[in-house]
mmCIF file of C-alpha atoms in Angstrom:
data_model
loop_
_atom_site.group_PDB
_atom_site.id
_atom_site.type_symbol
_atom_site.label_atom_id
_atom_site.label_comp_id
_atom_site.label_asym_id
_atom_site.label_seq_id
_atom_site.Cartn_x
_atom_site.Cartn_y
_atom_site.Cartn_z
ATOM 1 C CA MET T 29 71.866 8.656 -14.007
ATOM 2 C CA SER T 30 68.909 9.919 -15.667
ATOM 3 C CA SER T 31 69.285 13.180 -18.244
ATOM 4 C CA THR T 32 67.017 12.960 -20.552
ATOM 5 C CA TYR T 33 63.307 14.872 -21.412
ATOM 6 C CA GLY T 34 60.686 14.952 -23.076
ATOM 7 C CA SER T 35 59.628 12.568 -26.272
ATOM 8 C CA LYS T 36 58.662 14.371 -30.088
ATOM 9 C CA ILE T 37 62.264 16.216 -29.735
ATOM 10 C CA LYS T 38 64.250 14.762 -27.157
ATOM 11 C CA ILE T 39 67.143 16.134 -25.605
ATOM 12 C CA SER T 40 69.987 13.601 -24.022
ATOM 13 C CA ILE T 41 72.756 15.893 -21.737
ATOM 14 C CA PHE T 42 75.924 14.257 -20.899
ATOM 15 C CA GLY T 43 79.344 15.035 -19.021
ATOM 16 C CA GLU T 44 80.741 15.952 -15.722
ATOM 17 C CA SER T 45 82.859 19.865 -14.827
ATOM 18 C CA HIS T 46 85.577 18.855 -14.521
ATOM 19 C CA GLY T 47 85.709 16.108 -17.091
ATOM 20 C CA ASN T 48 86.608 16.502 -20.674
ATOM 21 C CA GLY T 49 83.173 17.681 -21.753
ATOM 22 C CA ILE T 50 79.697 18.085 -21.766
ATOM 23 C CA GLY T 51 77.437 17.911 -24.449
ATOM 24 C CA VAL T 52 73.792 17.461 -25.561
ATOM 25 C CA VAL T 53 71.792 14.935 -27.892
ATOM 26 C CA ILE T 54 68.774 16.588 -29.481
ATOM 27 C CA ASP T 55 67.303 13.846 -31.696
ATOM 28 C CA GLY T 56 63.622 14.511 -33.337
ATOM 29 C CA LEU T 57 64.371 17.528 -35.214
ATOM 30 C CA THR T 58 62.065 18.061 -38.464
ATOM 31 C CA ALA T 59 65.021 18.242 -41.302
ATOM 32 C CA GLY T 60 65.996 21.112 -43.811
ATOM 33 C CA GLU T 61 65.364 23.610 -40.708
ATOM 34 C CA LYS T 62 67.529 26.429 -41.350
ATOM 35 C CA ILE T 63 70.014 27.583 -37.998
ATOM 36 C CA ASP T 64 71.510 31.006 -37.217
ATOM 37 C CA PHE T 65 74.568 29.333 -35.180
ATOM 38 C CA ASP T 66 75.618 33.323 -34.269
ATOM 39 C CA LYS T 67 71.999 33.564 -32.680
ATOM 40 C CA ILE T 68 73.019 30.112 -30.987
ATOM 41 C CA LEU T 69 76.325 32.230 -29.219
ATOM 42 C CA ASN T 70 75.182 35.020 -28.605
ATOM 43 C CA GLN T 71 72.894 32.360 -26.161
ATOM 44 C CA MET T 72 75.328 31.123 -24.763
ATOM 45 C CA ALA T 73 77.573 33.839 -24.216
ATOM 46 C CA ARG T 74 75.010 35.299 -21.767
ATOM 47 C CA ARG T 75 74.973 31.749 -19.654
ATOM 48 C CA ALA T 76 79.506 31.551 -19.671
ATOM 49 C CA PRO T 77 80.635 31.988 -16.880
ATOM 50 C CA GLY T 78 83.428 34.344 -16.280
ATOM 51 C CA LYS T 79 82.942 37.760 -17.378
ATOM 52 C CA ASP T 80 80.948 39.797 -13.964
ATOM 53 C CA LYS T 81 81.331 40.254 -10.619
ATOM 54 C CA THR T 82 77.961 38.082 -10.076
ATOM 55 C CA ALA T 83 78.872 34.618 -10.561
ATOM 56 C CA THR T 84 81.899 32.629 -11.192
ATOM 57 C CA PRO T 85 85.302 33.873 -11.908
ATOM 58 C CA ARG T 86 86.152 30.986 -13.768
ATOM 59 C CA LYS T 87 86.207 31.442 -17.787
ATOM 60 C CA GLU T 88 85.252 28.846 -20.147
ATOM 61 C CA SER T 89 84.463 29.705 -23.745
ATOM 62 C CA ASP T 90 81.688 27.082 -24.169
ATOM 63 C CA LEU T 91 82.168 27.369 -28.052
ATOM 64 C CA PRO T 92 79.737 24.275 -28.684
ATOM 65 C CA LYS T 93 81.510 21.478 -31.636
ATOM 66 C CA ILE T 94 78.536 19.946 -33.903
ATOM 67 C CA LEU T 95 79.455 16.476 -34.015
ATOM 68 C CA SER T 96 76.499 15.374 -36.405
ATOM 69 C CA GLY T 97 72.655 16.768 -37.340
ATOM 70 C CA MET T 98 73.743 19.686 -38.693
ATOM 71 C CA LEU T 99 75.534 20.532 -42.729
ATOM 72 C CA GLY T 100 76.442 24.056 -42.852
ATOM 73 C CA ASP T 101 73.414 25.883 -41.312
ATOM 74 C CA THR T 102 70.732 22.756 -42.211
ATOM 75 C CA LEU T 103 69.141 20.437 -39.801
ATOM 76 C CA THR T 104 69.865 16.820 -41.183
ATOM 77 C CA GLY T 105 67.175 14.874 -39.509
ATOM 78 C CA ALA T 106 69.722 13.222 -37.527
ATOM 79 C CA PRO T 107 70.405 12.955 -34.002
ATOM 80 C CA LEU T 108 71.895 16.650 -33.483
ATOM 81 C CA CYS T 109 74.841 16.862 -31.731
ATOM 82 C CA ALA T 110 77.180 18.953 -29.565
ATOM 83 C CA VAL T 111 79.914 18.874 -27.706
ATOM 84 C CA ILE T 112 81.403 21.517 -25.028
ATOM 85 C CA GLU T 113 85.020 21.160 -23.971
ATOM 86 C CA ASN T 114 85.964 22.654 -20.398
ATOM 87 C CA THR T 115 89.538 24.376 -20.334
ATOM 88 C CA ASN T 116 89.556 25.567 -17.411
ATOM 89 C CA THR T 117 89.777 22.949 -14.247
ATOM 90 C CA ARG T 118 91.003 23.029 -11.373
ATOM 91 C CA SER T 119 89.796 19.470 -9.825
ATOM 92 C CA GLY T 120 92.422 19.881 -6.283
ATOM 93 C CA ASP T 121 89.968 22.787 -4.774
ATOM 94 C CA TYR T 122 87.604 19.730 -4.949
ATOM 95 C CA GLY T 123 89.922 17.265 -2.646
ATOM 96 C CA ASN T 124 88.051 18.026 0.467
ATOM 97 C CA ILE T 125 84.852 16.916 -0.501
ATOM 98 C CA LEU T 126 85.752 14.137 -1.307
ATOM 99 C CA SER T 127 84.761 12.444 2.308
ATOM 100 C CA CYS T 128 82.806 15.520 3.705
ATOM 101 C CA PRO T 129 79.754 16.349 1.720
ATOM 102 C CA ARG T 130 79.295 19.816 1.742
ATOM 103 C CA PRO T 131 75.869 21.102 2.670
ATOM 104 C CA GLY T 132 72.684 21.852 0.432
ATOM 105 C CA HIS T 133 74.436 19.807 -2.832
ATOM 106 C CA SER T 134 73.942 16.774 -3.886
ATOM 107 C CA ASP T 135 77.234 16.156 -3.241
ATOM 108 C CA TYR T 136 75.906 13.674 0.358
ATOM 109 C CA THR T 137 72.665 12.021 -2.383
ATOM 110 C CA ALA T 138 74.877 10.898 -4.945
ATOM 111 C CA PHE T 139 76.974 9.746 -2.973
ATOM 112 C CA VAL T 140 74.470 7.225 -1.652
ATOM 113 C CA LYS T 141 72.783 6.900 -5.419
ATOM 114 C CA TYR T 142 75.595 5.938 -6.556
ATOM 115 C CA ASN T 143 77.698 4.050 -3.785
ATOM 116 C CA ALA T 144 80.190 7.238 -3.891
ATOM 117 C CA SER T 145 80.938 6.453 -7.791
ATOM 118 C CA ASN T 146 80.147 9.508 -8.484
ATOM 119 C CA ASP T 147 82.479 12.730 -10.011
ATOM 120 C CA ILE T 148 82.706 15.248 -6.856
ATOM 121 C CA ARG T 149 84.706 17.635 -9.478
ATOM 122 C CA GLY T 150 83.545 21.023 -9.495
ATOM 123 C CA GLY T 151 79.522 18.327 -8.619
ATOM 124 C CA GLY T 152 80.695 16.585 -11.767
ATOM 125 C CA HIS T 153 77.103 15.933 -13.327
ATOM 126 C CA PHE T 154 75.795 17.439 -11.086
ATOM 127 C CA SER T 155 76.926 20.666 -11.428
ATOM 128 C CA GLY T 156 75.378 23.837 -12.982
ATOM 129 C CA ARG T 157 78.146 23.714 -15.872
ATOM 130 C CA LEU T 158 75.709 21.434 -17.371
ATOM 131 C CA THR T 159 73.655 23.399 -18.173
ATOM 132 C CA ALA T 160 75.326 24.600 -21.077
ATOM 133 C CA PRO T 161 74.630 21.908 -23.256
ATOM 134 C CA ILE T 162 70.936 23.154 -22.804
ATOM 135 C CA VAL T 163 71.518 26.055 -23.883
ATOM 136 C CA PHE T 164 72.155 24.789 -26.417
ATOM 137 C CA ALA T 165 69.507 22.749 -26.686
ATOM 138 C CA GLY T 166 67.058 25.544 -26.406
ATOM 139 C CA ALA T 167 68.670 27.823 -28.678
ATOM 140 C CA VAL T 168 68.109 25.583 -31.549
ATOM 141 C CA CYS T 169 65.093 24.765 -29.949
ATOM 142 C CA ARG T 170 63.592 28.365 -29.924
ATOM 143 C CA GLN T 171 65.126 29.282 -33.292
ATOM 144 C CA ILE T 172 62.488 26.390 -34.833
ATOM 145 C CA LEU T 173 59.830 28.549 -32.632
ATOM 146 C CA GLU T 174 60.249 31.107 -33.718
ATOM 147 C CA ASN T 175 60.138 30.501 -37.178
ATOM 148 C CA LYS T 176 56.149 29.739 -36.507
ATOM 149 C CA GLY T 177 55.542 33.105 -34.518
ATOM 150 C CA ILE T 178 55.804 31.325 -30.935
ATOM 151 C CA LYS T 179 58.391 33.908 -28.794
ATOM 152 C CA ILE T 180 60.383 33.067 -25.119
ATOM 153 C CA ALA T 181 61.704 35.731 -22.931
ATOM 154 C CA ALA T 182 62.646 35.914 -18.660
ATOM 155 C CA HIS T 183 63.752 38.161 -17.050
ATOM 156 C CA ILE T 184 65.110 38.706 -12.993
ATOM 157 C CA ASN T 185 62.135 38.773 -11.197
ATOM 158 C CA SER T 186 63.814 39.727 -7.550
ATOM 159 C CA ILE T 187 67.675 38.595 -6.579
ATOM 160 C CA GLY T 188 67.023 38.249 -1.930
ATOM 161 C CA ASN T 189 64.336 41.058 -1.424
ATOM 162 C CA VAL T 190 65.111 43.823 -5.204
ATOM 163 C CA CYS T 191 62.331 42.904 -7.120
ATOM 164 C CA ASP T 192 61.983 44.218 -11.221
ATOM 165 C CA THR T 193 58.425 44.938 -12.847
ATOM 166 C CA PRO T 194 56.330 41.844 -13.686
ATOM 167 C CA PHE T 195 55.930 41.104 -16.949
ATOM 168 C CA ASN T 196 52.244 42.335 -18.549
ATOM 169 C CA PRO T 197 51.099 39.518 -18.869
ATOM 170 C CA VAL T 198 47.888 40.028 -21.071
ATOM 171 C CA GLU T 199 50.398 41.823 -23.422
ATOM 172 C CA ILE T 200 53.880 41.366 -23.960
ATOM 173 C CA ASP T 201 56.250 43.777 -26.309
ATOM 174 C CA SER T 202 57.629 42.545 -29.308
ATOM 175 C CA GLN T 203 61.015 44.862 -28.684
ATOM 176 C CA LEU T 204 60.962 44.447 -24.934
ATOM 177 C CA ILE T 205 61.437 40.504 -25.545
ATOM 178 C CA ASP T 206 64.568 41.089 -28.149
ATOM 179 C CA ARG T 207 65.734 43.003 -25.608
ATOM 180 C CA LEU T 208 65.449 40.133 -22.884
ATOM 181 C CA ASN T 209 66.775 37.808 -25.345
ATOM 182 C CA ARG T 210 70.346 39.824 -25.660
ATOM 183 C CA SER T 211 71.031 40.897 -22.452
ATOM 184 C CA SER T 212 72.977 39.086 -19.644
ATOM 185 C CA PHE T 213 71.630 40.652 -17.101
ATOM 186 C CA ALA T 214 67.565 40.721 -17.926
ATOM 187 C CA LEU T 215 65.823 43.363 -16.044
ATOM 188 C CA ILE T 216 62.766 44.972 -17.248
ATOM 189 C CA ASP T 217 63.202 47.827 -15.287
ATOM 190 C CA GLU T 218 66.554 49.162 -15.929
ATOM 191 C CA ASN T 219 66.527 51.001 -12.879
ATOM 192 C CA VAL T 220 67.105 48.342 -10.570
ATOM 193 C CA GLU T 221 70.381 46.631 -11.800
ATOM 194 C CA SER T 222 72.732 48.568 -8.955
ATOM 195 C CA LYS T 223 70.121 47.150 -5.789
ATOM 196 C CA MET T 224 70.426 43.752 -6.859
ATOM 197 C CA ARG T 225 74.068 43.702 -7.760
ATOM 198 C CA SER T 226 74.453 45.488 -3.804
ATOM 199 C CA VAL T 227 72.827 42.622 -2.520
ATOM 200 C CA VAL T 228 74.971 40.319 -4.594
ATOM 201 C CA GLU T 229 78.440 42.108 -3.313
ATOM 202 C CA ASP T 230 77.581 42.201 0.243
ATOM 203 C CA ALA T 231 76.406 38.381 -0.531
ATOM 204 C CA ARG T 232 80.207 37.628 -1.894
ATOM 205 C CA MET T 233 82.236 39.833 0.844
ATOM 206 C CA SER T 234 80.288 37.944 3.770
ATOM 207 C CA LEU T 235 81.795 34.476 1.825
ATOM 208 C CA ASP T 236 77.846 33.780 1.792
ATOM 209 C CA SER T 237 75.334 33.550 -1.620
ATOM 210 C CA VAL T 238 71.969 35.185 -2.644
ATOM 211 C CA GLY T 239 69.397 33.646 -4.502
ATOM 212 C CA GLY T 240 66.287 35.076 -6.183
ATOM 213 C CA THR T 241 63.433 34.650 -8.588
ATOM 214 C CA ILE T 242 62.867 33.930 -12.515
ATOM 215 C CA GLU T 243 59.822 35.006 -14.261
ATOM 216 C CA CYS T 244 59.568 33.647 -17.793
ATOM 217 C CA ALA T 245 56.909 34.201 -20.814
ATOM 218 C CA VAL T 246 56.066 32.124 -23.674
ATOM 219 C CA THR T 247 53.999 34.676 -26.399
ATOM 220 C CA GLY T 248 52.818 33.876 -29.706
ATOM 221 C CA ILE T 249 51.014 30.032 -28.776
ATOM 222 C CA ASP T 250 47.893 28.815 -30.133
ATOM 223 C CA ALA T 251 44.909 27.590 -27.622
ATOM 224 C CA GLY T 252 44.929 24.121 -27.729
ATOM 225 C CA PHE T 253 48.718 23.173 -26.814
ATOM 226 C CA GLY T 254 49.365 19.864 -24.148
ATOM 227 C CA GLU T 255 46.776 16.881 -22.403
ATOM 228 C CA PRO T 256 45.423 16.342 -19.681
ATOM 229 C CA MET T 257 46.059 15.080 -16.751
ATOM 230 C CA PHE T 258 49.484 14.176 -17.294
ATOM 231 C CA ASP T 259 50.825 14.930 -19.867
ATOM 232 C CA GLY T 260 49.279 19.457 -19.605
ATOM 233 C CA VAL T 261 51.571 22.615 -19.986
ATOM 234 C CA GLU T 262 52.496 23.119 -16.713
ATOM 235 C CA GLY T 263 53.763 19.537 -15.670
ATOM 236 C CA VAL T 264 56.175 19.411 -18.808
ATOM 237 C CA ILE T 265 57.181 22.516 -18.523
ATOM 238 C CA ALA T 266 57.373 21.751 -14.750
ATOM 239 C CA LYS T 267 59.544 18.888 -15.399
ATOM 240 C CA ALA T 268 62.071 20.386 -18.269
ATOM 241 C CA VAL T 269 62.232 23.680 -15.086
ATOM 242 C CA PHE T 270 63.037 21.083 -11.689
ATOM 243 C CA GLY T 271 65.995 19.445 -14.448
ATOM 244 C CA VAL T 272 67.924 22.545 -14.000
ATOM 245 C CA PRO T 273 70.058 22.688 -10.619
ATOM 246 C CA ALA T 274 69.111 25.451 -7.828
ATOM 247 C CA ILE T 275 65.030 25.990 -9.139
ATOM 248 C CA LYS T 276 62.992 24.386 -5.630
ATOM 249 C CA GLY T 277 60.015 26.376 -7.243
ATOM 250 C CA ILE T 278 57.827 27.196 -9.659
ATOM 251 C CA GLU T 279 54.159 28.823 -10.173
ATOM 252 C CA PHE T 280 51.574 29.573 -13.304
ATOM 253 C CA GLY T 281 50.238 32.816 -13.089
ATOM 254 C CA LYS T 282 49.182 34.022 -10.246
ATOM 255 C CA GLY T 283 49.903 30.921 -8.759
ATOM 256 C CA PHE T 284 49.867 30.788 -5.289
ATOM 257 C CA GLU T 285 48.491 34.040 -4.422
ATOM 258 C CA LEU T 286 45.351 32.480 -6.112
ATOM 259 C CA SER T 287 44.926 30.662 -2.799
ATOM 260 C CA LYS T 288 43.933 34.344 -0.836
ATOM 261 C CA MET T 289 41.512 35.119 -3.825
ATOM 262 C CA ARG T 290 37.587 34.729 -4.454
ATOM 263 C CA GLY T 291 36.626 32.961 -7.825
ATOM 264 C CA SER T 292 35.291 36.851 -8.978
ATOM 265 C CA GLN T 293 38.913 37.933 -8.390
ATOM 266 C CA SER T 294 40.837 34.980 -9.861
ATOM 267 C CA ASN T 295 38.608 34.237 -13.020
ATOM 268 C CA ASP T 296 40.422 35.399 -16.510
ATOM 269 C CA PRO T 297 36.950 36.698 -18.190
ATOM 270 C CA PHE T 298 36.911 36.169 -21.627
ATOM 271 C CA GLU T 299 36.165 38.328 -24.766
ATOM 272 C CA TYR T 300 36.243 39.028 -28.783
ATOM 273 C CA LYS T 301 39.454 40.767 -29.571
ATOM 274 C CA ASP T 302 40.197 41.668 -33.007
ATOM 275 C CA GLY T 303 37.991 37.911 -33.989
ATOM 276 C CA LYS T 304 39.834 36.488 -31.721
ATOM 277 C CA VAL T 305 38.966 34.996 -28.043
ATOM 278 C CA VAL T 306 41.085 36.525 -25.653
ATOM 279 C CA THR T 307 40.664 37.446 -21.564
ATOM 280 C CA SER T 308 40.940 40.466 -20.302
ATOM 281 C CA THR T 309 43.137 39.332 -17.081
ATOM 282 C CA ASN T 310 45.780 36.572 -17.320
ATOM 283 C CA ASN T 311 45.717 34.758 -13.572
ATOM 284 C CA CYS T 312 45.592 31.675 -14.779
ATOM 285 C CA GLY T 313 48.978 32.132 -16.164
ATOM 286 C CA GLY T 314 47.604 31.338 -20.504
ATOM 287 C CA ILE T 315 46.978 27.440 -19.033
ATOM 288 C CA LEU T 316 43.200 26.104 -18.180
ATOM 289 C CA GLY T 317 42.939 22.982 -17.891
ATOM 290 C CA GLY T 318 46.475 22.060 -18.997
ATOM 291 C CA ILE T 319 46.064 23.227 -22.400
ATOM 292 C CA THR T 320 47.122 26.234 -23.531
ATOM 293 C CA ASN T 321 43.954 28.893 -23.899
ATOM 294 C CA GLY T 322 45.556 31.565 -26.090
ATOM 295 C CA MET T 323 46.946 34.384 -23.895
ATOM 296 C CA PRO T 324 50.726 34.134 -22.674
ATOM 297 C CA ILE T 325 52.182 31.656 -20.452
ATOM 298 C CA ILE T 326 53.562 33.578 -17.561
ATOM 299 C CA PHE T 327 55.354 31.221 -14.989
ATOM 300 C CA ARG T 328 57.900 32.046 -12.022
ATOM 301 C CA VAL T 329 60.918 29.854 -10.461
ATOM 302 C CA ALA T 330 62.851 30.240 -6.966
ATOM 303 C CA VAL T 331 66.050 29.474 -7.219
ATOM 304 C CA LYS T 332 67.669 28.653 -4.260
ATOM 305 C CA PRO T 333 71.120 30.270 -2.465
ATOM 306 C CA THR T 334 74.319 28.815 -4.309
ATOM 307 C CA PRO T 335 75.410 26.178 -1.959
ATOM 308 C CA SER T 336 79.168 26.111 -1.731
ATOM 309 C CA ILE T 337 79.867 29.163 0.245
ATOM 310 C CA SER T 338 83.311 30.136 1.690
ATOM 311 C CA GLN T 339 81.990 30.197 5.428
ATOM 312 C CA LYS T 340 83.027 27.685 7.060
ATOM 313 C CA GLN T 341 79.848 25.017 7.619
ATOM 314 C CA HIS T 342 79.183 22.305 9.871
ATOM 315 C CA THR T 343 79.034 19.013 8.105
ATOM 316 C CA VAL T 344 79.907 14.813 8.549
ATOM 317 C CA ASP T 345 83.118 13.241 7.349
ATOM 318 C CA LEU T 346 81.691 9.761 5.834
ATOM 319 C CA GLN T 347 84.780 8.001 5.877
ATOM 320 C CA LYS T 348 85.351 8.803 10.066
ATOM 321 C CA LYS T 349 81.881 8.574 10.560
ATOM 322 C CA GLU T 350 81.875 11.647 12.464
ATOM 323 C CA ASN T 351 81.157 15.245 12.567
ATOM 324 C CA ALA T 352 82.742 17.575 11.242
ATOM 325 C CA GLU T 353 83.447 21.139 9.429
ATOM 326 C CA LEU T 354 83.770 22.104 5.912
ATOM 327 C CA GLU T 355 86.087 24.841 4.460
ATOM 328 C CA ILE T 356 84.652 25.204 0.303
ATOM 329 C CA HIS T 357 87.519 26.670 -1.728
ATOM 330 C CA GLY T 358 87.649 27.114 -5.199
ATOM 331 C CA ARG T 359 85.675 29.419 -7.761
ATOM 332 C CA HIS T 360 81.190 29.245 -7.283
ATOM 333 C CA ASP T 361 78.896 31.957 -7.921
ATOM 334 C CA PRO T 362 77.767 34.334 -4.883
ATOM 335 C CA CYS T 363 74.175 34.242 -7.166
ATOM 336 C CA ILE T 364 73.478 32.399 -10.229
ATOM 337 C CA VAL T 365 70.309 33.958 -10.882
ATOM 338 C CA PRO T 366 71.495 36.280 -13.305
ATOM 339 C CA ARG T 367 72.966 33.551 -15.341
ATOM 340 C CA ALA T 368 70.208 30.732 -14.797
ATOM 341 C CA VAL T 369 68.088 33.518 -16.971
ATOM 342 C CA PRO T 370 69.173 31.858 -20.186
ATOM 343 C CA VAL T 371 68.541 28.606 -19.124
ATOM 344 C CA ILE T 372 64.770 28.900 -18.425
ATOM 345 C CA GLU T 373 64.268 29.918 -21.126
ATOM 346 C CA ALA T 374 66.244 27.232 -23.018
ATOM 347 C CA VAL T 375 64.737 24.762 -20.772
ATOM 348 C CA THR T 376 61.371 26.118 -21.744
ATOM 349 C CA ALA T 377 62.163 25.883 -25.229
ATOM 350 C CA VAL T 378 62.774 22.066 -25.124
ATOM 351 C CA ALA T 379 59.254 22.079 -22.977
ATOM 352 C CA ILE T 380 56.781 23.518 -25.323
ATOM 353 C CA ILE T 381 58.336 22.074 -28.946
ATOM 354 C CA ASN T 382 57.268 19.154 -27.279
ATOM 355 C CA LEU T 383 53.953 19.991 -26.890
ATOM 356 C CA MET T 384 53.428 21.181 -30.418
#
């Protein structure tokens, strides 16, 4: 079961949703880097469950305990290992899915792949719970990147059919980035929050769930990073992003809209501004030929609806080898999009630091 990402800075995620704990080991960090632990806790809190009707009521403190790699506030150069204790599990809620896999979930594929030996409780190693150590790793990496002038921010681009204002693809205000980095319901236009919450509440009351999209931006990165063909920036970021449960699509810049344009519309004209080469538009999302061009990196990801819903669903009984009906118990998010925003920022930080 591969849960490792990166070549220069390598992260390895371990644990299960209802095990004793979850965590991460980060290899390759430079000794002497100062890390603000309060900033790490702020990012962990943005992802943490149990604080909002849009999220699962399961409450976890998500307080990481450092086992190695940091002395005081300074990285030692040794592998940085952090463990997060699981304190609020209700494994009995998952008794009926041991033989009846949830539609839309990894239960069946994991059953086949691991010969029915996988931990099914709370989704085991496939659970969104495993994004907590990802956020820890990203919070460390983004502090190192910020020291180099590189900032990362994401926002809820849409929930259902309700959309937020997109980033200005050419120039993103630093104060906006800082505000989004502190928000647990990150929006550029905060006036759409009530509409989005209504969509989520309607799904929750219908014993259902709803998905959405997240837009992410990276600013302050110079031109020239990335390696064609298979180590291009899009591929490095996409591999990290698809490690996040429930992500089913990604597009950079204008993405699929480019297929409807002509070259004269899609090409980003070059110009000099303050002695620096820039583009007047950013349809390419800051990447050309798999290499950064100095403009903000912009991409969007599609987040599917949470598969664990309370409505009765058709499935199969793998023990009896017959069709079955499943009613899921337990505590689940009617919409994971708000909590996924800091996770997308985190995997982006891990991807970008590996490019550098």
